[in-house]
CSV table of C-alpha atoms in Angstrom, one decimal:
chain,number,residue,atom,x,y,z
A,21,MET,CA,67.8,-164.7,-232.4
A,22,ASN,CA,64.8,-167.0,-231.8
A,23,VAL,CA,61.8,-165.6,-233.7
A,24,GLU,CA,58.6,-167.5,-233.0
A,25,LEU,CA,56.3,-168.5,-236.0
A,26,TYR,CA,52.7,-169.2,-235.2
A,27,SER,CA,50.1,-171.4,-237.0
A,28,PHE,CA,46.7,-170.2,-238.1
A,29,LYS,CA,45.1,-171.7,-235.0
A,30,GLU,CA,47.6,-170.0,-232.8
A,31,ILE,CA,47.1,-166.6,-234.5
A,32,GLU,CA,43.4,-167.0,-233.9
A,33,LYS,CA,44.1,-167.4,-230.2
A,34,ILE,CA,46.3,-164.3,-230.3
A,35,ARG,CA,43.4,-162.5,-232.1
A,36,LYS,CA,41.1,-163.4,-229.2
A,37,ALA,CA,43.5,-161.7,-226.8
A,38,CYS,CA,43.8,-158.7,-229.1
A,39,LEU,CA,40.1,-158.3,-229.4
A,40,VAL,CA,39.9,-158.1,-225.6
A,41,VAL,CA,42.7,-155.5,-225.7
A,42,ALA,CA,40.8,-153.4,-228.2
A,43,GLU,CA,37.5,-153.6,-226.3
A,44,VAL,CA,39.2,-152.6,-223.0
A,45,LEU,CA,41.0,-149.7,-224.6
A,46,GLU,CA,37.8,-148.5,-226.1
A,47,ARG,CA,36.0,-148.6,-222.7
A,48,VAL,CA,38.9,-146.9,-221.0
A,49,ALA,CA,39.2,-144.2,-223.7
A,50,GLU,CA,35.5,-143.4,-223.3
A,51,GLN,CA,36.2,-142.5,-219.6
A,52,ILE,CA,39.1,-140.1,-220.3
A,53,LYS,CA,37.9,-136.6,-219.3
A,54,PRO,CA,39.2,-133.8,-217.1
A,55,GLY,CA,39.2,-134.7,-213.4
A,56,ILE,CA,39.8,-138.4,-213.7
A,57,SER,CA,43.0,-139.8,-212.1
A,58,THR,CA,45.3,-142.2,-213.9
A,59,TYR,CA,44.8,-144.5,-210.9
A,60,ASP,CA,41.0,-144.5,-211.7
A,61,ILE,CA,41.9,-145.3,-215.3
A,62,ASP,CA,43.9,-148.3,-214.1
A,63,MET,CA,41.0,-149.6,-212.0
A,64,ILE,CA,38.7,-149.4,-215.0
A,65,ALA,CA,41.2,-151.4,-217.1
A,66,ARG,CA,41.4,-154.1,-214.5
A,67,GLU,CA,37.6,-154.3,-214.2
A,68,GLU,CA,37.1,-154.5,-217.9
A,69,SER,CA,39.7,-157.2,-218.2
A,70,LYS,CA,38.0,-159.2,-215.5
A,71,LYS,CA,34.6,-159.0,-217.2
A,72,ARG,CA,36.2,-160.6,-220.3
A,73,GLY,CA,38.0,-163.4,-218.5
A,74,ALA,CA,41.4,-162.0,-219.4
A,75,ARG,CA,44.5,-161.2,-217.3
A,76,PRO,CA,46.2,-157.8,-217.8
A,77,ALA,CA,49.5,-158.6,-219.4
A,78,PHE,CA,51.5,-155.8,-217.8
A,79,LEU,CA,50.3,-156.3,-214.2
A,80,ASN,CA,53.2,-157.7,-212.1
A,81,TYR,CA,55.1,-158.3,-215.4
A,82,LYS,CA,58.9,-157.8,-215.3
A,83,PRO,CA,60.1,-156.7,-218.7
A,84,PRO,CA,63.7,-157.3,-219.8
A,85,PHE,CA,64.6,-153.6,-219.3
A,86,SER,CA,63.4,-153.4,-215.6
A,87,ARG,CA,64.6,-154.6,-212.3
A,88,THR,CA,61.1,-154.8,-210.8
A,89,PRO,CA,57.6,-155.9,-211.9
A,90,TYR,CA,55.2,-153.3,-213.3
A,91,PRO,CA,52.5,-152.7,-210.6
A,92,ALA,CA,49.6,-151.6,-212.8
A,93,ALA,CA,47.4,-153.1,-215.5
A,94,ILE,CA,47.7,-150.2,-218.0
A,95,CYS,CA,50.3,-147.6,-218.9
A,96,VAL,CA,48.9,-144.1,-218.9
A,97,SER,CA,51.4,-141.6,-220.3
A,98,ILE,CA,50.5,-137.9,-220.4
A,99,ASN,CA,52.0,-135.2,-222.7
A,100,SER,CA,55.8,-135.5,-222.4
A,101,ALA,CA,55.5,-139.0,-221.0
A,102,VAL,CA,56.1,-141.3,-224.0
A,103,VAL,CA,55.5,-144.7,-222.6
A,104,HIS,CA,55.3,-146.8,-219.3
A,105,GLY,CA,53.4,-144.0,-217.5
A,106,LEU,CA,52.7,-145.4,-214.0
A,107,PRO,CA,49.1,-144.7,-212.8
A,108,LYS,CA,48.9,-142.5,-209.7
A,109,LYS,CA,46.1,-141.3,-207.5
A,110,ASP,CA,47.3,-137.8,-207.5
A,111,GLN,CA,47.8,-137.6,-211.3
A,112,ILE,CA,44.7,-135.9,-212.7
A,113,ILE,CA,43.8,-135.6,-216.4
A,114,LYS,CA,43.3,-132.0,-217.6
A,115,GLU,CA,41.7,-130.3,-220.6
A,116,GLY,CA,44.2,-130.2,-223.4
A,117,ASP,CA,46.2,-133.2,-222.3
A,118,LEU,CA,47.5,-135.9,-224.7
A,119,VAL,CA,46.9,-139.2,-223.0
A,120,SER,CA,48.6,-142.4,-224.3
A,121,LEU,CA,46.9,-145.6,-223.2
A,122,ASP,CA,49.0,-148.8,-223.6
A,123,PHE,CA,47.3,-152.1,-222.6
A,124,GLY,CA,48.0,-155.8,-223.0
A,125,ALA,CA,45.9,-158.8,-222.2
A,126,ILE,CA,46.5,-162.6,-221.9
A,127,ILE,CA,43.8,-165.1,-222.5
A,128,ASP,CA,44.3,-168.9,-222.9
A,129,GLY,CA,48.0,-168.4,-222.8
A,130,TYR,CA,48.3,-165.9,-225.6
A,131,ALA,CA,48.9,-162.1,-225.5
A,132,GLY,CA,47.8,-159.1,-227.4
A,133,ASP,CA,49.1,-155.5,-227.1
A,134,SER,CA,47.9,-152.1,-228.4
A,135,ALA,CA,48.0,-148.4,-227.7
A,136,ILE,CA,46.1,-145.3,-228.6
A,137,THR,CA,46.7,-141.6,-227.7
A,138,VAL,CA,43.6,-139.6,-226.8
A,139,ALA,CA,43.3,-135.8,-227.0
A,140,VAL,CA,41.3,-134.5,-224.0
A,141,GLY,CA,39.1,-131.7,-225.3
A,142,LYS,CA,40.8,-129.1,-227.6
A,143,VAL,CA,44.5,-129.4,-228.2
A,144,GLY,CA,46.8,-127.2,-230.3
A,145,GLN,CA,47.6,-127.5,-234.0
A,146,LYS,CA,51.0,-128.9,-233.4
A,147,GLU,CA,49.5,-131.6,-231.1
A,148,GLU,CA,46.9,-132.5,-233.7
A,149,MET,CA,49.7,-132.8,-236.3
A,150,LEU,CA,51.6,-135.0,-234.0
A,151,LEU,CA,48.7,-137.3,-233.5
A,152,LYS,CA,48.1,-137.5,-237.3
A,153,ALA,CA,51.8,-138.2,-238.0
A,154,THR,CA,52.0,-141.0,-235.4
A,155,LYS,CA,48.8,-142.7,-236.7
A,156,GLU,CA,50.0,-142.4,-240.3
A,157,ALA,CA,53.3,-143.9,-239.4
A,158,LEU,CA,51.5,-146.9,-237.9
A,159,GLU,CA,49.5,-147.4,-241.1
A,160,GLU,CA,52.6,-147.1,-243.2
A,161,ALA,CA,54.5,-149.5,-241.0
A,162,VAL,CA,51.7,-152.1,-241.2
A,163,LYS,CA,52.0,-152.1,-245.0
A,164,MET,CA,55.6,-153.4,-244.6
A,165,CYS,CA,54.5,-156.4,-242.6
A,166,VAL,CA,54.6,-159.0,-245.5
A,167,PRO,CA,56.8,-162.1,-245.9
A,168,GLY,CA,60.1,-161.2,-247.5
A,169,ARG,CA,60.4,-157.7,-246.2
A,170,TRP,CA,62.7,-156.8,-243.3
A,171,VAL,CA,62.4,-155.2,-239.9
A,172,SER,CA,64.4,-152.3,-241.3
A,173,ASP,CA,61.6,-151.7,-243.8
A,174,ILE,CA,59.2,-151.2,-240.9
A,175,THR,CA,61.6,-148.8,-239.2
A,176,ARG,CA,62.2,-146.8,-242.4
A,177,ALA,CA,58.4,-146.4,-242.8
A,178,ILE,CA,58.1,-145.1,-239.3
A,179,HIS,CA,61.2,-142.9,-239.4
A,180,GLY,CA,60.3,-141.5,-242.8
A,181,THR,CA,56.8,-140.5,-241.8
A,182,ALA,CA,58.3,-138.6,-238.8
A,183,GLN,CA,60.7,-136.8,-241.1
A,184,ARG,CA,57.9,-135.8,-243.5
A,185,TYR,CA,56.0,-134.2,-240.6
A,186,GLY,CA,59.0,-132.6,-239.0
A,187,VAL,CA,58.6,-134.6,-235.7
A,188,TYR,CA,61.0,-137.0,-234.0
A,189,PRO,CA,60.9,-140.8,-233.7
A,190,VAL,CA,61.9,-141.5,-230.2
A,191,ARG,CA,65.2,-143.4,-229.7
A,192,GLY,CA,65.6,-146.6,-227.7
A,193,LEU,CA,62.0,-147.6,-227.9
A,194,GLY,CA,60.0,-149.6,-230.5
A,195,GLY,CA,57.9,-152.6,-231.3
A,196,HIS,CA,58.5,-156.3,-230.7
A,197,GLY,CA,57.3,-159.8,-231.4
A,198,ILE,CA,54.4,-161.0,-229.4
A,199,GLY,CA,52.5,-164.3,-228.9
A,200,ARG,CA,53.0,-166.6,-226.0
A,201,ARG,CA,54.8,-163.8,-224.3
A,202,VAL,CA,54.2,-160.1,-224.3
A,203,HIS,CA,57.8,-159.3,-225.5
A,204,GLU,CA,59.4,-161.6,-228.0
A,205,GLU,CA,62.0,-161.2,-230.7
A,206,PRO,CA,62.6,-159.2,-232.9
A,207,PHE,CA,62.9,-155.7,-231.5
A,208,ILE,CA,61.5,-153.2,-234.1
A,209,PRO,CA,63.1,-149.8,-233.7
A,210,ASN,CA,61.2,-146.6,-234.4
A,211,ASN,CA,64.4,-144.7,-235.1
A,212,LEU,CA,66.9,-145.7,-237.8
A,213,LYS,CA,69.8,-144.9,-235.5
A,214,ASP,CA,68.7,-147.8,-233.4
A,215,MET,CA,69.0,-150.4,-236.2
A,216,ASP,CA,72.0,-152.6,-235.6
A,217,LYS,CA,73.7,-154.9,-238.1
A,218,ARG,CA,71.3,-157.7,-237.3
A,219,ASP,CA,68.3,-157.2,-239.5
A,220,THR,CA,65.4,-159.7,-239.4
A,221,LYS,CA,63.6,-161.0,-242.4
A,222,LEU,CA,59.8,-161.1,-242.0
A,223,LYS,CA,58.2,-164.5,-242.4
A,224,GLN,CA,54.7,-165.9,-242.6
A,225,GLY,CA,53.6,-166.8,-239.1
A,226,MET,CA,55.4,-163.9,-237.3
A,227,VAL,CA,53.2,-161.8,-235.0
A,228,VAL,CA,54.5,-158.3,-234.2
A,229,ALA,CA,53.5,-155.3,-232.2
A,230,ILE,CA,54.2,-152.2,-234.2
A,231,GLU,CA,54.2,-149.0,-232.1
A,232,PRO,CA,55.5,-145.7,-233.4
A,233,MET,CA,56.3,-143.1,-230.7
A,234,PHE,CA,56.8,-139.5,-231.9
A,235,ALA,CA,57.7,-136.3,-230.1
A,236,LEU,CA,57.5,-132.7,-231.1
A,237,GLY,CA,60.9,-131.5,-229.9
A,238,THR,CA,63.5,-134.3,-229.6
A,239,GLU,CA,64.3,-138.0,-230.2
A,240,ASP,CA,65.9,-138.3,-226.7
A,241,THR,CA,64.3,-139.4,-223.5
A,242,VAL,CA,64.8,-139.5,-219.7
A,243,LEU,CA,63.5,-141.8,-217.0
A,244,ASP,CA,61.2,-140.4,-214.4
A,245,GLY,CA,61.9,-140.7,-210.7
A,246,ASP,CA,59.1,-143.4,-210.4
A,247,GLY,CA,61.4,-145.8,-212.3
A,248,TRP,CA,59.0,-146.4,-215.1
A,249,THR,CA,57.7,-143.4,-216.9
A,250,VAL,CA,59.8,-142.4,-219.9
A,251,HIS,CA,59.6,-138.6,-220.8
A,252,THR,CA,60.9,-136.7,-223.7
A,253,ALA,CA,64.2,-135.1,-222.7
A,254,ASP,CA,62.9,-131.6,-223.5
A,255,ARG,CA,59.4,-132.3,-222.0
A,256,SER,CA,57.8,-131.7,-225.4
A,257,PRO,CA,54.5,-133.5,-226.2
A,258,SER,CA,54.6,-137.1,-227.5
A,259,ALA,CA,52.1,-139.6,-229.1
A,260,HIS,CA,52.0,-143.4,-229.3
A,261,PHE,CA,49.9,-145.7,-231.3
A,262,GLU,CA,50.2,-149.5,-231.5
A,263,TYR,CA,48.7,-152.5,-233.3
A,264,THR,CA,49.4,-156.2,-233.0
A,265,VAL,CA,49.8,-157.5,-236.6
A,266,ALA,CA,50.0,-161.0,-238.0
A,267,ILE,CA,52.2,-161.6,-241.0
A,268,THR,CA,50.4,-164.0,-243.4
A,269,LYS,CA,50.9,-165.2,-246.9
A,270,ASP,CA,48.1,-162.8,-247.9
A,271,GLY,CA,49.8,-159.8,-246.2
A,272,PRO,CA,49.4,-158.0,-242.9
A,273,VAL,CA,46.4,-158.7,-240.7
A,274,VAL,CA,45.7,-156.2,-237.9
A,275,LEU,CA,44.5,-158.2,-234.9
A,276,THR,CA,43.7,-155.1,-232.8
A,277,GLU,CA,41.0,-152.8,-234.1
A,278,PHE,CA,39.2,-149.9,-232.5
A,279,SER,CA,36.1,-148.2,-233.7
A,280,ASN,CA,37.5,-144.8,-232.4
A,281,GLY,CA,41.0,-145.0,-233.7
């Protein structure tokens, strides 16, 4: 496994991309309201990226798990859609929806990646708890991002938080290294069942995207007919939050920050 280590100067370049990501996500989140289509959300993300001189990292990007390039700038996943929600003109946001926004940007050859889940208007108590649990899992996972710890420590922090709240860490999905490419080694599972025998020790200079994804009813998923959107198998609501984090000698440094999240 080839894990990239980045210098301070390189991490500052990654931070530049991450700040664009955070700004774009904030602008997009401000526009989330009943009646807007996920296609419109994608157009906003493209325009906000262009204003900042960045290239959307996901647009026409072919990830390792797909046969075809992703045709949009942002992933917009609603309710039971966990990740990779493909924007559509006829998919309209409604009151009470949980909307996950996952966005990446590339600037000067370095990438940033982050995600937030937005509640549209009033949602139920279980959905509020799900959001709280997923955010807390992210914060707990970040604490593990120190030299000498292991990827499995991050996974345990995420999985353990899910168990405390009685929700489910989704299987087969997780975080990853990031830097010159959007997806780098190592893979960082959210569910302990996905940990294989190859654990990875965390080192100074690693940059990772930590992204807990929780569901109310199941850890299992199914792929939508669009070939991209991943749903919970029982169609229960899900939530997703993500930071890009640098592992430094002084501890974790979150490179993506939002005033709203």
